[in-house]
PDB file of C-alpha atoms in Angstrom:
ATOM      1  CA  UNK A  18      -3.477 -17.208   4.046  1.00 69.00           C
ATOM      2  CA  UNK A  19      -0.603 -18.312   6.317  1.00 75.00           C
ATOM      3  CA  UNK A  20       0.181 -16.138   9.586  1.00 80.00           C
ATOM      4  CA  UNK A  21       3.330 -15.506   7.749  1.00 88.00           C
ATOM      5  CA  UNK A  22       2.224 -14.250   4.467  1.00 94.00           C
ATOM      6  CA  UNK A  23       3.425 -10.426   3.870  1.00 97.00           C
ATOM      7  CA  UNK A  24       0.741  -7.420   3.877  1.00 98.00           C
ATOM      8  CA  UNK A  25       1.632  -4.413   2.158  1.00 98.00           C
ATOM      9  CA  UNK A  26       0.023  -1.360   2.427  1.00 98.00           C
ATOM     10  CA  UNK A  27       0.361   0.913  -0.906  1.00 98.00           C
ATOM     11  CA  UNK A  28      -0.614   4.589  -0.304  1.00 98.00           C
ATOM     12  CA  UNK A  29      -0.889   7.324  -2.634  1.00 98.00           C
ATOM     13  CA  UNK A  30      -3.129   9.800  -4.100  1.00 95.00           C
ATOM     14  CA  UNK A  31      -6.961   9.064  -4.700  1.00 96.00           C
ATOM     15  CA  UNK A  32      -6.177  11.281  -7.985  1.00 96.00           C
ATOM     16  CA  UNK A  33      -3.084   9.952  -8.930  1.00 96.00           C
ATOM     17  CA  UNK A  34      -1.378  11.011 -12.460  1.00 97.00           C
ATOM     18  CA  UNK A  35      -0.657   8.989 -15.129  1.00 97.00           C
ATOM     19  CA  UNK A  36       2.804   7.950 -14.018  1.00 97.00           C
ATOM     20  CA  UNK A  37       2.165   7.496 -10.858  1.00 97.00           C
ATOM     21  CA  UNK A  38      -0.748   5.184 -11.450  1.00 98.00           C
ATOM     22  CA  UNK A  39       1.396   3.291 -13.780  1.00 98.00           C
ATOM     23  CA  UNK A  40       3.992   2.949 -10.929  1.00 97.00           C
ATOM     24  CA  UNK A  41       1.260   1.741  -8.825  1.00 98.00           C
ATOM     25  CA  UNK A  42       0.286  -0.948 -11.088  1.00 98.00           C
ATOM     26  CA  UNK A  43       3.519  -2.531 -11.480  1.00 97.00           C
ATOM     27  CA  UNK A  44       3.733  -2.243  -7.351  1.00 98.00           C
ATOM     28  CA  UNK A  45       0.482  -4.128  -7.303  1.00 98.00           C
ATOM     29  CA  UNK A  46       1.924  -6.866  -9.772  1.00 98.00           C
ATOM     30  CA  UNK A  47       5.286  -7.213  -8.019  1.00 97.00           C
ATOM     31  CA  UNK A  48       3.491  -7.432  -4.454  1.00 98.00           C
ATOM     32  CA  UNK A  49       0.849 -10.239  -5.919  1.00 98.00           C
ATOM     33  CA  UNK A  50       3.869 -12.095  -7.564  1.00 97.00           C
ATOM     34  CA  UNK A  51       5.787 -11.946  -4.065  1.00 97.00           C
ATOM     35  CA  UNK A  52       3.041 -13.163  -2.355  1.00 97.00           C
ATOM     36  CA  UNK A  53       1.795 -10.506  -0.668  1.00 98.00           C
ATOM     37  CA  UNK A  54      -1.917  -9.771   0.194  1.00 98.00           C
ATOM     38  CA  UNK A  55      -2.084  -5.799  -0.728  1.00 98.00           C
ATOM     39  CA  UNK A  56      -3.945  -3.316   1.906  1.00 98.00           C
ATOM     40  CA  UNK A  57      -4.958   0.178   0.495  1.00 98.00           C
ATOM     41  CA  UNK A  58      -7.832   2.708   0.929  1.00 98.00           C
ATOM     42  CA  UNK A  59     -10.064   0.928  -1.532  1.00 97.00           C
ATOM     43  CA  UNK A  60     -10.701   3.991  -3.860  1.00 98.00           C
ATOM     44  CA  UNK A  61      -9.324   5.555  -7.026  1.00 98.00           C
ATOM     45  CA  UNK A  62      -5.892   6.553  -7.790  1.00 98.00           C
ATOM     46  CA  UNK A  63      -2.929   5.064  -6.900  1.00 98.00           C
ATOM     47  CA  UNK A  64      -4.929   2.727  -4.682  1.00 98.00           C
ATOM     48  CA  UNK A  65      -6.798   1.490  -7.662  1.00 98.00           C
ATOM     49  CA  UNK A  66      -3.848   1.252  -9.942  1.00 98.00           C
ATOM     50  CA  UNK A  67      -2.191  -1.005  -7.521  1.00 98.00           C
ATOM     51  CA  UNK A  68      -5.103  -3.303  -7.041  1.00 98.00           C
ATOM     52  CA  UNK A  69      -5.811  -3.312 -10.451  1.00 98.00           C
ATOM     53  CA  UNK A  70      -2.365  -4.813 -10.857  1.00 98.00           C
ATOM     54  CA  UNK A  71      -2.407  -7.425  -7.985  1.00 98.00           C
ATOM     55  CA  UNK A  72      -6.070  -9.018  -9.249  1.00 98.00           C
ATOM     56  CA  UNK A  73      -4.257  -8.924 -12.545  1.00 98.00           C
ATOM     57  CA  UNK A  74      -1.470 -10.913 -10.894  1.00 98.00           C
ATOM     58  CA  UNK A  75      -3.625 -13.124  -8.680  1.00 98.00           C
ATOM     59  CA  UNK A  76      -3.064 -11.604  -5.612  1.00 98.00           C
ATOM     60  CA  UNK A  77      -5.775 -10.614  -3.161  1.00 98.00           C
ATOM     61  CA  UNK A  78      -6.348  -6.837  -2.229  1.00 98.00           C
ATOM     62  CA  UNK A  79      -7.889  -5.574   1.104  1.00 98.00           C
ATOM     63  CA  UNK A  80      -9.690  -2.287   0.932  1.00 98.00           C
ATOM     64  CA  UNK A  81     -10.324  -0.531   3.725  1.00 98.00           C
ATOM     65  CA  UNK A  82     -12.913   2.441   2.876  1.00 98.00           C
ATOM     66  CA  UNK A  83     -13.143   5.527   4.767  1.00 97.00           C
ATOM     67  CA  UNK A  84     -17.221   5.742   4.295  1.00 98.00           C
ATOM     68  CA  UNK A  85     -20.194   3.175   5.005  1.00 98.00           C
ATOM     69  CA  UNK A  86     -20.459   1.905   1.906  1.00 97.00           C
ATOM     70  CA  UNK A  87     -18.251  -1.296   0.700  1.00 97.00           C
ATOM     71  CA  UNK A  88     -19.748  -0.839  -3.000  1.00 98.00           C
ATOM     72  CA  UNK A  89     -17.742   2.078  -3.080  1.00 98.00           C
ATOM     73  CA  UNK A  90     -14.314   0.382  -3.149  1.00 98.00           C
ATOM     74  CA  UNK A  91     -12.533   0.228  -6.839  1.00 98.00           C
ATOM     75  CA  UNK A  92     -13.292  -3.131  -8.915  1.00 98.00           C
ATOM     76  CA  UNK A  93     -10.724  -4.481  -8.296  1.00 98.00           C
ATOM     77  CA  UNK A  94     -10.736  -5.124  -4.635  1.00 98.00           C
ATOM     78  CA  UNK A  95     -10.944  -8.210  -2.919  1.00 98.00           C
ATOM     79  CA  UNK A  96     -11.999  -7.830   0.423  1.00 98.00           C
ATOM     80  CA  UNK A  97     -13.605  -3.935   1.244  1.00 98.00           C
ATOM     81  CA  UNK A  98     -14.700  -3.041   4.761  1.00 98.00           C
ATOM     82  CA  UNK A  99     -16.298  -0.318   5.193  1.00 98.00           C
ATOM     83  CA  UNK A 100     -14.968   1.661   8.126  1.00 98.00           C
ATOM     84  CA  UNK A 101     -17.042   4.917   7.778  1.00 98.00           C
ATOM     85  CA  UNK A 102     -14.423   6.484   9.449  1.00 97.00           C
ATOM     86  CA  UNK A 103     -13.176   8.982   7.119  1.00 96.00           C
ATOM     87  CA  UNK A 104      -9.516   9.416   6.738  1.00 94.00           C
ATOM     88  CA  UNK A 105      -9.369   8.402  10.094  1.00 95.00           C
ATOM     89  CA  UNK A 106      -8.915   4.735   8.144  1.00 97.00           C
ATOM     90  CA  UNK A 107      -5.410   5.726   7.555  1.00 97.00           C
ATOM     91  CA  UNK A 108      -4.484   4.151  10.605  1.00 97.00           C
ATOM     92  CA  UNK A 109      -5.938   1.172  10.441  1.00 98.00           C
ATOM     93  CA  UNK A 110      -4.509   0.508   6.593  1.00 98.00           C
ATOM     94  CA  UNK A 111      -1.344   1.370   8.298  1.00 98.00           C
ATOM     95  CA  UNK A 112      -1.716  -0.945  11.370  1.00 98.00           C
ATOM     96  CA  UNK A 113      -2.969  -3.603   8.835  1.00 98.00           C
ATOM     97  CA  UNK A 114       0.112  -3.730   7.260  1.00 98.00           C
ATOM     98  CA  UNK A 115       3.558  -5.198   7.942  1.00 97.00           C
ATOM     99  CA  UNK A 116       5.120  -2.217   6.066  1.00 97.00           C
ATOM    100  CA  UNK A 117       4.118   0.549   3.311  1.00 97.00           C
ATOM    101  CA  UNK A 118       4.634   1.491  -0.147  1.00 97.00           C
ATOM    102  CA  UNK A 119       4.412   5.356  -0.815  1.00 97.00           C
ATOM    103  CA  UNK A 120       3.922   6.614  -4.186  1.00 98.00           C
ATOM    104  CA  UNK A 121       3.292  10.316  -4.718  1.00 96.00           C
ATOM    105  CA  UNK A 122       0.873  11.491  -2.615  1.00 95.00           C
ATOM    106  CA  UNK A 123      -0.529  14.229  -0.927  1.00 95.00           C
ATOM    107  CA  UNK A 124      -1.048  15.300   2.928  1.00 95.00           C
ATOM    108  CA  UNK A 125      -3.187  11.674   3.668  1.00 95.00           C
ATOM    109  CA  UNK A 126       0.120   9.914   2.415  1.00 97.00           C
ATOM    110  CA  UNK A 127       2.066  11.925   4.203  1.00 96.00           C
ATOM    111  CA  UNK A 128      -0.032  10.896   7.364  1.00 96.00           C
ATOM    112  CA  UNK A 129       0.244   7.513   6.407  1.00 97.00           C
ATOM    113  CA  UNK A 130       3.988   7.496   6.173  1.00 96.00           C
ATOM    114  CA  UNK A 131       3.973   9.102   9.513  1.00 95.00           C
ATOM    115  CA  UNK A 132       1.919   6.541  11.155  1.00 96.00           C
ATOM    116  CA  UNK A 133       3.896   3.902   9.630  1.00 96.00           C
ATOM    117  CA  UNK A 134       7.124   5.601  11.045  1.00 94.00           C
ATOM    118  CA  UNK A 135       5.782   5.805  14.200  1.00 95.00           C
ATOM    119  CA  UNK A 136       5.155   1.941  14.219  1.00 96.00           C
ATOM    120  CA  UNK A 137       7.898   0.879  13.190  1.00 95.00           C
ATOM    121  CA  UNK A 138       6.839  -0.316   9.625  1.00 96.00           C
ATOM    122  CA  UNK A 139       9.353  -0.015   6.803  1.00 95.00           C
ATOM    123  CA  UNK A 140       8.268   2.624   4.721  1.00 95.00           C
ATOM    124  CA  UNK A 141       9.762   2.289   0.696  1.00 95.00           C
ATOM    125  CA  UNK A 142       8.454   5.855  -1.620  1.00 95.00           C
ATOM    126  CA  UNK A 143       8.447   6.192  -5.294  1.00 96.00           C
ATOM    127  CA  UNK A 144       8.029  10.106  -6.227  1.00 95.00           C
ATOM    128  CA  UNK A 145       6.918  10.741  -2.527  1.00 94.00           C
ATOM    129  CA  UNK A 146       7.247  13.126   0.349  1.00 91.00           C
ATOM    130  CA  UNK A 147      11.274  13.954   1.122  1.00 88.00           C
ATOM    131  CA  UNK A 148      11.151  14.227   4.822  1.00 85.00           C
ATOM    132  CA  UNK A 149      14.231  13.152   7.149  1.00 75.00           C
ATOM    133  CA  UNK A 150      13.084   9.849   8.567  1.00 74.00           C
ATOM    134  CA  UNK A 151      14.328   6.365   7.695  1.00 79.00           C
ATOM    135  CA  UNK A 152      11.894   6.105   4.352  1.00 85.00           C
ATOM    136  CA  UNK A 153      13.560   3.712   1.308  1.00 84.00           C
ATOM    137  CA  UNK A 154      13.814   5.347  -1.610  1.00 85.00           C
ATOM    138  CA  UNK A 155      13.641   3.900  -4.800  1.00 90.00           C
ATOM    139  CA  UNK A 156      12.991   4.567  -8.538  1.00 90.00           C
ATOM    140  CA  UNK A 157      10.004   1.988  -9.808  1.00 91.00           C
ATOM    141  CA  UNK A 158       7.557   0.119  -8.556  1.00 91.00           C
ATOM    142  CA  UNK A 159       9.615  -3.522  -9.056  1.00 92.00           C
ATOM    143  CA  UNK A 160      11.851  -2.124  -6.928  1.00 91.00           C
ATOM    144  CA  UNK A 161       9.651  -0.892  -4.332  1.00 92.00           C
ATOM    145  CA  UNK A 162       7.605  -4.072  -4.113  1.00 93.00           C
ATOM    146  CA  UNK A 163      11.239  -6.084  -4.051  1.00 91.00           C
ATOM    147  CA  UNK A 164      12.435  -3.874  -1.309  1.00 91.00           C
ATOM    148  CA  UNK A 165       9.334  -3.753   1.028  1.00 91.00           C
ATOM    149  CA  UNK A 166       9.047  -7.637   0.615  1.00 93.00           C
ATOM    150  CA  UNK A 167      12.919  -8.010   1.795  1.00 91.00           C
ATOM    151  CA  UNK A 168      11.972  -5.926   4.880  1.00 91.00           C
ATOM    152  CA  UNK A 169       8.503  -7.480   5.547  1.00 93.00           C
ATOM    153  CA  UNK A 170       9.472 -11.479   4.793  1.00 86.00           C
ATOM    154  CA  UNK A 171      10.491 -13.125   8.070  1.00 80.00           C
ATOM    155  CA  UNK A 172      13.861 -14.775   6.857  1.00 77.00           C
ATOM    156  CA  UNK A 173      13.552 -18.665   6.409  1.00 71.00           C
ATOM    157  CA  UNK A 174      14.474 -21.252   9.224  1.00 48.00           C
ATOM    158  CA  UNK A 175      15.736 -24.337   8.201  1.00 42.00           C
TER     159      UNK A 175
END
């Protein structure tokens, strides 16, 4: 991977519905296809949906489980490290990342949105939390992956 390739970190809900696991997987798809190595919490959900879709695609996933146990992380992830650090790991997917897709999501996405804020990441949501901070909004997961890699991609010098 080149110091300039894109990570993405894709947060939702470890018990994601059916649409917004389907919105996950196309995220997952459009980040692989863009060349982006995708950073979630390794489990089920939205995080799997979008993995699922990025191995589908090629791309590499990065899991980064909140227990000791790597063999926990959904099949199709990559790379899982085990932090054993609960959802204290929502930081470090967060700091892993050069921005963050939101979609749906409970209170941990909320906290992950928050962190990312708070960093400075660019923060795109499909379906997710309506607060008042600079947050993208968009309707699909195409255009979520599109928008986050426009904010993320250093611009070319030639």
């Amino acid at each position: 991977m080149a110091a300039t390739t894109p990570y993405v970190a894709v947060v939702g809900a470890g018990d994601a519905d059916a649409e917004e696991e389907a919105v996950a997987l196309d995220v997952g798809r459009a980040l692989a296809r863009g060349g982006a190595v995708l950073v979630c919490g390794g489990l089920g959900g939205v995080m799997a949906a979008a993995c699922r879709g990025a191995s589908e695609a090629g791309g590499v996933t990065v899991g980064l489980l909140p227990g000791p146990d790597r063999t926990a992380a959904n099949p199709w992830v990559s790379v899982a490290i085990a932090t054993g650090m609960g959802e204290l790991r929502n930081g470090l997917v967060v700091r892993a990342a050069d921005g963050v897709i939101a979609v749906g999501g409970g209170f941990g996405t909320l906290s992950e949105i928050a962190l990312a804020l708070k960093l400075g990441r660019p923060v795109v949501g499909v379906g997710t939390w309506d607060i008042a901070a600079p947050v993208a909004r968009v309707h699909d997961g195409s255009a979520a992956a599109a928008r986050i890699l426009e904010l993320v991609t250093p611009p070319s010098q030639t």
